[in-house]
Amino acid sequence: MKESIREEEVLKIIKDYGKVSRLKLAEVFGLTSARISKVTKILLEKNIIVETAVGESSGGRPPVYLSINNEKFKDILGINLTSNRIMYITIGKINGDIVKRKKISLDMLKPEKREDTLKVIDGVVSDEIKENPNIGAISIIITGSVDEEKGMSIMSPHYKLKNPKIVEYFERKYDLPVLLENDVRAMALVEKQIGGCRDIENFVVFNLGDGIGSASCIGKKIYKGHNSMAGEAGHIVINTNSIRKCSCGKRGCLEAESSEIAVIKKITSEIKIGKYSILKDVLKEKDNLTIKDVLFGVKKRDFLVIQVMTEAMEYIARGLNILISVLDPEKIVLVGEIFSSKFLMDTLKFELNKISLELNKYSIEPTRLGEELYFYSPIAVVVENIFENKSFTKKYTKD
Ligand SMILES: [Zn+2]
């Protein structure tokens, strides 16, 4: 095996452990301490790792640990474009520290009137680089299907992109390494690194906003699929009798029945044909409802809102049941404002219990990370790729 590959393998273990002794490394690789020391010596000379003496020793020399040298790595600029058209901007370090958080709400214009998303991102990147010359990598997250190996957005219903080759565009323009990932897959990485799935081998993240998507982690690896399309749970046809058209063109998809937009549309049209709801006045006043209004209706146990939301939970349960049957996960993490309602969570669990196999044991809960999930997502993608993705690592670690 080549020396360089060995170096990356050693670095990956040091990164995963945070702090690790040479003895432990020797144990992990089944090599002698002398063989390990040969590699760590090179890495120390390259300044990629540092030695730290930790704690008191029981006589003799204090134990020496190796860790990644954070000083060697420049800052990461993270851009996260969510399905609710919010742009989260983060500047962070390779050890996961975040030094800047900023949030911008993008226009709610219809897709055909929207500005090219590449230009929007470019404006932010250019400003941030001017302000912080220490930026050494860019990590971009976008909704929809992403081919992260080609650095392309395949399809993003929430954003208009004239040029889908995002990575190529930014690498050329700024001469920095760039990573691109799908929003829900990035969320799964965050749950794995700093959230509630740290020691969990198999789990699913289910995200519900204006769109619906999922990501699964199998054996501690995020599953991408043959076309990089794994996780498009929003387009599982859940109601074959439905006349509601989905953003993908089909009818009866989970997204068309249960996304935030879908339930708002259903409640709005029912009120407009004369059904009673406490949201009637809100609709009259503002001309449109938000998911917060819907959650208010749930809280007040408004009959119409409860009816629509119970049906939505039934559909979500059907979608989740398919994921559970196929993947048998230990845990399901739910992301989205509607899951903050205990009433809706209880309804969802009730519906799931009705249809899922009794032998399938799993836990299901809303994410505990709040907005940090969105801010940390781009950083999580870099942490995952460093020492794994060779071309990215080479560009990011160059002097
Ligand atoms: Zn669809």
Short mmCIF file of C-alpha atoms and ligand atoms in Angstrom, two decimals:
data_model
loop_
_atom_site.label_atom_id
_atom_site.label_comp_id
_atom_site.label_asym_id
_atom_site.label_seq_id
_atom_site.Cartn_x
_atom_site.Cartn_y
_atom_site.Cartn_z
CA MET A 1 0.00 0.00 0.00
CA LYS A 2 1.19 3.49 -0.82
CA GLU A 3 2.44 5.72 1.96
CA SER A 4 -0.03 8.50 1.05
CA ILE A 5 -3.04 6.22 1.42
CA ARG A 6 -1.77 5.06 4.76
CA GLU A 7 -1.48 8.68 5.85
CA GLU A 8 -5.10 9.39 4.97
CA GLU A 9 -6.29 6.29 6.77
CA VAL A 10 -4.39 7.30 9.89
CA LEU A 11 -5.75 10.84 9.65
CA LYS A 12 -9.30 9.56 9.35
CA ILE A 13 -8.94 7.59 12.59
CA ILE A 14 -7.37 10.56 14.40
CA LYS A 15 -10.27 12.73 13.19
CA ASP A 16 -12.90 10.20 14.30
CA TYR A 17 -11.37 9.81 17.76
CA GLY A 18 -10.54 13.49 18.26
CA LYS A 19 -7.54 12.60 20.40
CA VAL A 20 -5.75 9.30 20.10
CA SER A 21 -2.47 7.74 21.29
CA ARG A 22 0.02 6.00 19.02
CA LEU A 23 -0.65 2.82 20.95
CA LYS A 24 -4.37 3.01 20.11
CA LEU A 25 -3.57 3.66 16.44
CA ALA A 26 -1.30 0.61 16.38
CA GLU A 27 -4.15 -1.42 17.87
CA VAL A 28 -6.72 -0.14 15.32
CA PHE A 29 -4.50 -0.97 12.33
CA GLY A 30 -2.98 -4.12 13.80
CA LEU A 31 0.52 -2.72 13.24
CA THR A 32 3.54 -2.25 15.45
CA SER A 33 4.03 1.06 17.28
CA ALA A 34 7.21 1.60 15.27
CA ARG A 35 5.31 1.31 11.97
CA ILE A 36 2.65 3.77 13.19
CA SER A 37 5.28 6.19 14.46
CA LYS A 38 6.83 6.29 10.99
CA VAL A 39 3.56 7.64 9.54
CA THR A 40 2.74 9.97 12.42
CA LYS A 41 6.26 11.44 12.17
CA ILE A 42 5.58 12.46 8.56
CA LEU A 43 2.19 13.92 9.53
CA LEU A 44 3.77 15.86 12.41
CA GLU A 45 6.43 17.23 10.05
CA LYS A 46 3.72 18.26 7.62
CA ASN A 47 2.02 20.01 10.53
CA ILE A 48 -1.32 18.27 9.83
CA ILE A 49 -1.39 16.76 13.32
CA VAL A 50 -0.11 17.96 16.69
CA GLU A 51 0.94 16.26 19.91
CA THR A 52 -0.82 17.02 23.16
CA ALA A 53 0.03 15.68 26.57
CA VAL A 54 -3.18 15.01 28.43
CA GLY A 55 -3.66 14.50 32.15
CA GLU A 56 -1.36 13.33 34.87
CA SER A 57 0.54 10.14 34.46
CA SER A 58 0.96 7.64 37.20
CA GLY A 59 4.70 8.25 37.32
CA GLY A 60 6.85 8.23 34.22
CA ARG A 61 6.05 10.23 31.10
CA PRO A 62 2.54 11.70 30.70
CA PRO A 63 0.61 9.99 27.88
CA VAL A 64 0.94 11.78 24.54
CA TYR A 65 -2.08 12.13 22.27
CA LEU A 66 -2.31 13.05 18.64
CA SER A 67 -4.97 15.31 17.23
CA ILE A 68 -5.69 17.19 14.01
CA ASN A 69 -3.93 20.56 13.88
CA ASN A 70 -6.82 22.96 13.45
CA GLU A 71 -4.40 25.81 12.74
CA LYS A 72 -3.35 24.05 9.55
CA PHE A 73 -6.84 24.32 8.10
CA LYS A 74 -8.36 27.54 6.91
CA ASP A 75 -11.98 28.49 7.66
CA ILE A 76 -14.94 26.87 5.94
CA LEU A 77 -17.61 29.04 4.36
CA GLY A 78 -20.94 27.25 4.50
CA ILE A 79 -24.04 28.13 2.48
CA ASN A 80 -27.25 26.19 3.14
CA LEU A 81 -30.30 26.74 0.93
CA THR A 82 -33.38 25.22 2.56
CA SER A 83 -36.71 24.20 1.05
CA ASN A 84 -38.34 27.16 2.82
CA ARG A 85 -36.04 29.49 0.85
CA ILE A 86 -33.91 30.52 3.79
CA MET A 87 -30.18 30.87 3.26
CA TYR A 88 -28.04 29.97 6.27
CA ILE A 89 -24.49 31.30 6.13
CA THR A 90 -21.88 29.81 8.44
CA ILE A 91 -18.17 30.24 8.92
CA GLY A 92 -16.66 27.32 10.80
CA LYS A 93 -13.53 25.36 11.60
CA ILE A 94 -12.60 21.81 10.75
CA ASN A 95 -12.98 20.80 14.42
CA GLY A 96 -16.65 21.85 14.23
CA ASP A 97 -16.38 25.24 15.94
CA ILE A 98 -18.65 27.85 14.39
CA VAL A 99 -17.40 31.44 14.35
CA LYS A 100 -20.17 33.14 12.37
CA ARG A 101 -23.88 32.49 11.83
CA LYS A 102 -26.12 34.52 9.55
CA LYS A 103 -29.57 33.89 8.11
CA ILE A 104 -31.21 35.50 5.07
CA SER A 105 -34.78 34.96 3.96
CA LEU A 106 -34.88 34.80 0.16
CA ASP A 107 -37.77 36.10 -1.91
CA MET A 108 -40.96 34.12 -2.13
CA LEU A 109 -41.37 34.84 -5.84
CA LYS A 110 -42.63 32.15 -8.15
CA PRO A 111 -39.74 30.11 -9.67
CA GLU A 112 -39.99 31.78 -13.11
CA LYS A 113 -39.49 35.23 -11.59
CA ARG A 114 -36.64 34.25 -9.30
CA GLU A 115 -33.10 35.44 -9.75
CA ASP A 116 -30.54 32.81 -10.80
CA THR A 117 -29.53 31.06 -7.56
CA LEU A 118 -25.90 30.82 -8.64
CA LYS A 119 -25.77 34.65 -8.72
CA VAL A 120 -27.37 34.86 -5.26
CA ILE A 121 -24.79 32.45 -3.80
CA ASP A 122 -21.98 34.20 -5.66
CA GLY A 123 -22.90 37.55 -4.12
CA VAL A 124 -22.68 36.09 -0.63
CA VAL A 125 -19.45 34.15 -1.29
CA SER A 126 -17.74 37.20 -2.73
CA ASP A 127 -18.75 39.39 0.26
CA GLU A 128 -17.70 36.78 2.84
CA ILE A 129 -14.31 36.18 1.20
CA LYS A 130 -13.64 39.94 1.12
CA GLU A 131 -14.47 40.11 4.83
CA ASN A 132 -12.61 36.95 5.80
CA PRO A 133 -9.48 36.23 3.73
CA ASN A 134 -8.87 33.12 5.84
CA ILE A 135 -11.61 31.17 4.06
CA GLY A 136 -10.05 28.02 2.58
CA ALA A 137 -13.04 25.93 1.50
CA ILE A 138 -16.65 26.39 0.45
CA SER A 139 -19.44 23.98 1.29
CA ILE A 140 -22.83 24.41 -0.39
CA ILE A 141 -26.07 22.64 0.51
CA ILE A 142 -29.11 22.73 -1.75
CA THR A 143 -32.51 21.04 -1.78
CA GLY A 144 -33.47 18.47 -4.39
CA SER A 145 -31.30 15.87 -6.08
CA VAL A 146 -27.58 16.46 -5.99
CA ASP A 147 -24.84 14.48 -7.69
CA GLU A 148 -22.17 15.32 -5.20
CA GLU A 149 -19.42 13.49 -7.13
CA LYS A 150 -20.03 15.57 -10.25
CA GLY A 151 -20.71 18.65 -8.09
CA MET A 152 -24.03 19.21 -9.80
CA SER A 153 -27.59 19.97 -8.82
CA ILE A 154 -29.71 17.51 -10.81
CA MET A 155 -33.09 18.95 -9.87
CA SER A 156 -34.07 21.55 -7.28
CA PRO A 157 -37.74 22.57 -7.37
CA HIS A 158 -37.19 25.45 -4.95
CA TYR A 159 -34.32 27.18 -6.75
CA LYS A 160 -33.71 28.41 -10.26
CA LEU A 161 -30.31 27.40 -11.63
CA LYS A 162 -29.17 28.36 -15.10
CA ASN A 163 -25.90 26.48 -14.62
CA PRO A 164 -26.27 23.35 -12.44
CA LYS A 165 -22.48 22.77 -12.29
CA ILE A 166 -22.13 24.57 -8.96
CA VAL A 167 -18.79 23.09 -7.84
CA GLU A 168 -17.00 23.77 -11.13
CA TYR A 169 -18.28 27.37 -11.19
CA PHE A 170 -17.07 28.29 -7.70
CA GLU A 171 -13.79 26.32 -7.82
CA ARG A 172 -12.83 28.17 -11.02
CA LYS A 173 -13.91 31.57 -9.82
CA TYR A 174 -12.40 31.51 -6.33
CA ASP A 175 -9.65 28.88 -6.67
CA LEU A 176 -10.89 27.14 -3.52
CA PRO A 177 -12.06 23.55 -2.98
CA VAL A 178 -15.87 23.32 -3.07
CA LEU A 179 -18.27 20.61 -1.87
CA LEU A 180 -21.95 20.28 -2.75
CA GLU A 181 -24.51 18.14 -0.93
CA ASN A 182 -28.26 17.60 -0.68
CA ASP A 183 -29.97 19.23 2.33
CA VAL A 184 -31.38 16.12 4.01
CA ARG A 185 -28.24 14.04 3.53
CA ALA A 186 -26.32 16.88 5.19
CA MET A 187 -28.84 16.83 8.08
CA ALA A 188 -28.13 13.12 8.54
CA LEU A 189 -24.41 13.91 8.76
CA VAL A 190 -25.12 16.54 11.44
CA GLU A 191 -27.22 14.06 13.47
CA LYS A 192 -24.39 11.55 13.12
CA GLN A 193 -21.65 13.98 14.16
CA ILE A 194 -23.19 16.18 16.85
CA GLY A 195 -26.86 15.15 17.20
CA GLY A 196 -28.84 12.28 18.60
CA CYS A 197 -27.45 9.59 16.24
CA ARG A 198 -23.80 9.66 17.28
CA ASP A 199 -23.56 5.99 18.18
CA ILE A 200 -26.32 4.74 15.91
CA GLU A 201 -25.42 2.52 12.94
CA ASN A 202 -28.77 2.66 11.09
CA PHE A 203 -31.08 5.65 11.16
CA VAL A 204 -33.35 7.74 8.96
CA VAL A 205 -33.81 11.53 8.83
CA PHE A 206 -37.19 12.65 7.51
CA ASN A 207 -37.56 16.30 6.59
CA LEU A 208 -40.85 18.07 6.00
CA GLY A 209 -40.94 21.67 4.84
CA ASP A 210 -42.34 22.99 1.58
CA GLY A 211 -40.90 19.76 0.20
CA ILE A 212 -40.41 16.32 1.72
CA GLY A 213 -37.17 14.36 1.67
CA SER A 214 -35.33 11.72 3.65
CA ALA A 215 -31.82 10.40 4.11
CA SER A 216 -30.73 7.07 5.47
CA CYS A 217 -27.58 6.09 7.24
CA ILE A 218 -26.76 2.41 6.86
CA GLY A 219 -23.84 0.98 8.80
CA LYS A 220 -22.70 4.53 9.69
CA LYS A 221 -22.56 5.50 5.97
CA ILE A 222 -25.05 7.80 4.25
CA TYR A 223 -26.73 5.84 1.47
CA LYS A 224 -26.84 7.69 -1.88
CA GLY A 225 -28.08 5.11 -4.35
CA HIS A 226 -27.25 4.38 -8.01
CA ASN A 227 -28.43 7.76 -9.38
CA SER A 228 -27.67 9.72 -6.21
CA MET A 229 -31.46 9.88 -5.83
CA ALA A 230 -31.91 7.79 -2.66
CA GLY A 231 -34.19 9.48 -0.16
CA GLU A 232 -36.79 11.05 -2.46
CA ALA A 233 -39.47 9.94 -0.02
CA GLY A 234 -41.64 12.92 -0.96
CA HIS A 235 -42.39 11.29 -4.29
CA ILE A 236 -43.66 7.98 -2.99
CA VAL A 237 -47.22 7.82 -4.32
CA ILE A 238 -49.31 7.51 -1.20
CA ASN A 239 -52.81 8.25 -2.45
CA THR A 240 -53.58 6.77 -5.87
CA ASN A 241 -57.04 8.39 -5.92
CA SER A 242 -55.67 11.89 -5.48
CA ILE A 243 -56.14 14.64 -8.05
CA ARG A 244 -53.45 16.80 -6.46
CA LYS A 245 -50.52 17.34 -8.77
CA CYS A 246 -47.03 17.18 -7.30
CA SER A 247 -44.02 19.37 -8.21
CA CYS A 248 -42.62 16.25 -9.99
CA GLY A 249 -45.62 16.05 -12.29
CA LYS A 250 -47.23 12.93 -10.79
CA ARG A 251 -50.38 12.80 -8.66
CA GLY A 252 -50.82 11.58 -5.11
CA CYS A 253 -47.19 11.91 -3.96
CA LEU A 254 -46.56 12.23 -0.23
CA GLU A 255 -45.24 15.75 -0.85
CA ALA A 256 -48.42 16.78 -2.68
CA GLU A 257 -50.55 15.48 0.20
CA SER A 258 -48.62 16.34 3.35
CA SER A 259 -45.95 19.01 2.87
CA GLU A 260 -46.40 22.39 4.58
CA ILE A 261 -47.62 23.93 1.31
CA ALA A 262 -50.02 21.02 0.73
CA VAL A 263 -51.75 21.26 4.12
CA ILE A 264 -51.94 25.06 3.92
CA LYS A 265 -53.55 24.74 0.46
CA LYS A 266 -56.08 22.18 1.72
CA ILE A 267 -57.11 24.28 4.73
CA THR A 268 -57.31 27.46 2.62
CA SER A 269 -59.53 25.92 -0.05
CA GLU A 270 -61.85 24.35 2.57
CA ILE A 271 -62.28 27.75 4.27
CA LYS A 272 -62.91 29.37 0.88
CA ILE A 273 -65.76 26.99 0.12
CA GLY A 274 -67.37 27.93 3.41
CA LYS A 275 -66.10 25.42 6.01
CA TYR A 276 -65.84 26.87 9.51
CA SER A 277 -62.38 27.40 11.03
CA ILE A 278 -60.90 29.79 13.55
CA LEU A 279 -58.33 30.59 10.84
CA LYS A 280 -61.01 32.19 8.65
CA ASP A 281 -60.33 35.70 9.97
CA VAL A 282 -56.56 35.22 9.77
CA LEU A 283 -56.94 34.25 6.11
CA LYS A 284 -59.17 37.25 5.42
CA GLU A 285 -56.69 39.60 7.07
CA LYS A 286 -53.41 38.29 5.61
CA ASP A 287 -54.63 36.64 2.41
CA ASN A 288 -52.49 33.58 3.08
CA LEU A 289 -51.81 31.19 5.93
CA THR A 290 -48.46 30.06 7.31
CA ILE A 291 -47.49 26.83 9.04
CA LYS A 292 -47.45 28.79 12.32
CA ASP A 293 -51.17 29.59 11.78
CA VAL A 294 -51.82 25.90 11.16
CA LEU A 295 -50.02 24.96 14.39
CA PHE A 296 -52.12 27.57 16.21
CA GLY A 297 -55.23 25.87 14.81
CA VAL A 298 -53.93 22.52 16.07
CA LYS A 299 -53.31 23.99 19.52
CA LYS A 300 -56.85 25.36 19.64
CA ARG A 301 -58.15 21.99 18.37
CA ASP A 302 -59.86 23.66 15.40
CA PHE A 303 -62.01 20.97 13.78
CA LEU A 304 -61.01 21.65 10.16
CA VAL A 305 -57.29 21.98 10.95
CA ILE A 306 -57.30 18.78 13.03
CA GLN A 307 -59.10 16.93 10.23
CA VAL A 308 -56.57 18.01 7.56
CA MET A 309 -53.56 17.43 9.81
CA THR A 310 -54.74 13.99 10.96
CA GLU A 311 -55.03 12.97 7.33
CA ALA A 312 -51.53 14.38 6.67
CA MET A 313 -50.14 12.35 9.60
CA GLU A 314 -51.80 9.24 8.21
CA TYR A 315 -50.02 9.75 4.87
CA ILE A 316 -46.70 10.51 6.55
CA ALA A 317 -47.09 7.31 8.58
CA ARG A 318 -47.60 5.35 5.35
CA GLY A 319 -44.43 6.86 3.87
CA LEU A 320 -42.42 6.20 7.03
CA ASN A 321 -43.75 2.66 7.23
CA ILE A 322 -42.24 1.94 3.81
CA LEU A 323 -38.86 3.28 4.97
CA ILE A 324 -39.10 1.25 8.19
CA SER A 325 -40.00 -1.96 6.36
CA VAL A 326 -37.15 -1.60 3.88
CA LEU A 327 -34.42 -0.25 6.15
CA ASP A 328 -35.28 -1.47 9.68
CA PRO A 329 -33.71 1.61 11.32
CA GLU A 330 -32.95 1.97 15.02
CA LYS A 331 -34.07 5.58 15.00
CA ILE A 332 -36.08 8.05 12.91
CA VAL A 333 -35.31 11.75 13.34
CA LEU A 334 -38.02 14.14 12.19
CA VAL A 335 -37.23 17.64 10.97
CA GLY A 336 -39.90 20.29 10.41
CA GLU A 337 -42.01 22.72 12.40
CA ILE A 338 -45.11 20.51 12.48
CA PHE A 339 -43.26 17.92 14.58
CA SER A 340 -42.96 20.44 17.42
CA SER A 341 -46.63 19.77 18.14
CA LYS A 342 -47.08 17.01 20.72
CA PHE A 343 -50.60 16.40 19.46
CA LEU A 344 -49.35 15.80 15.90
CA MET A 345 -46.46 13.62 17.11
CA ASP A 346 -48.89 11.49 19.12
CA THR A 347 -51.18 11.23 16.08
CA LEU A 348 -48.27 10.18 13.88
CA LYS A 349 -47.12 7.51 16.37
CA PHE A 350 -50.68 6.24 16.66
CA GLU A 351 -51.02 5.96 12.87
CA LEU A 352 -47.63 4.25 12.60
CA ASN A 353 -48.51 1.73 15.30
CA LYS A 354 -51.62 0.83 13.38
CA ILE A 355 -49.69 -0.17 10.25
CA SER A 356 -46.13 -1.12 11.16
CA LEU A 357 -45.05 -4.59 12.18
CA GLU A 358 -44.96 -5.11 15.93
CA LEU A 359 -41.53 -6.71 15.70
CA ASN A 360 -40.06 -3.55 14.19
CA LYS A 361 -38.60 -1.81 17.23
CA TYR A 362 -37.40 1.74 16.64
CA SER A 363 -37.50 5.16 18.25
CA ILE A 364 -38.98 8.19 16.54
CA GLU A 365 -38.47 11.78 17.67
CA PRO A 366 -38.08 15.36 16.42
CA THR A 367 -34.50 16.62 16.04
CA ARG A 368 -33.11 18.24 19.18
CA LEU A 369 -30.80 20.54 17.24
CA GLY A 370 -33.17 23.36 16.25
CA GLU A 371 -31.62 25.86 13.82
CA GLU A 372 -28.13 24.57 14.57
CA LEU A 373 -29.02 21.74 12.21
CA TYR A 374 -29.06 24.20 9.29
CA PHE A 375 -26.03 26.21 10.38
CA TYR A 376 -23.90 23.13 11.00
CA SER A 377 -24.90 21.19 7.86
CA PRO A 378 -22.20 22.60 5.51
CA ILE A 379 -19.52 22.14 8.17
CA ALA A 380 -20.64 18.52 8.70
CA VAL A 381 -20.17 17.85 4.97
CA VAL A 382 -16.56 19.06 5.10
CA VAL A 383 -15.84 17.09 8.29
CA GLU A 384 -17.21 13.98 6.56
CA ASN A 385 -15.17 14.51 3.39
CA ILE A 386 -11.82 15.49 4.83
CA PHE A 387 -9.30 12.62 4.50
CA GLU A 388 -11.96 10.61 2.63
CA ASN A 389 -12.41 12.63 -0.55
CA LYS A 390 -8.88 12.71 -1.97
CA SER A 391 -9.16 15.58 -4.43
CA PHE A 392 -10.94 17.81 -1.90
CA THR A 393 -8.43 16.94 0.85
CA LYS A 394 -5.47 17.63 -1.43
CA LYS A 395 -6.75 21.10 -2.35
CA TYR A 396 -7.80 21.94 1.21
CA THR A 397 -4.52 20.87 2.85
CA LYS A 398 -2.17 22.54 0.38
CA ASP A 399 -0.05 25.34 1.79
ZN ZN B 1 -43.93 13.96 -6.64
#
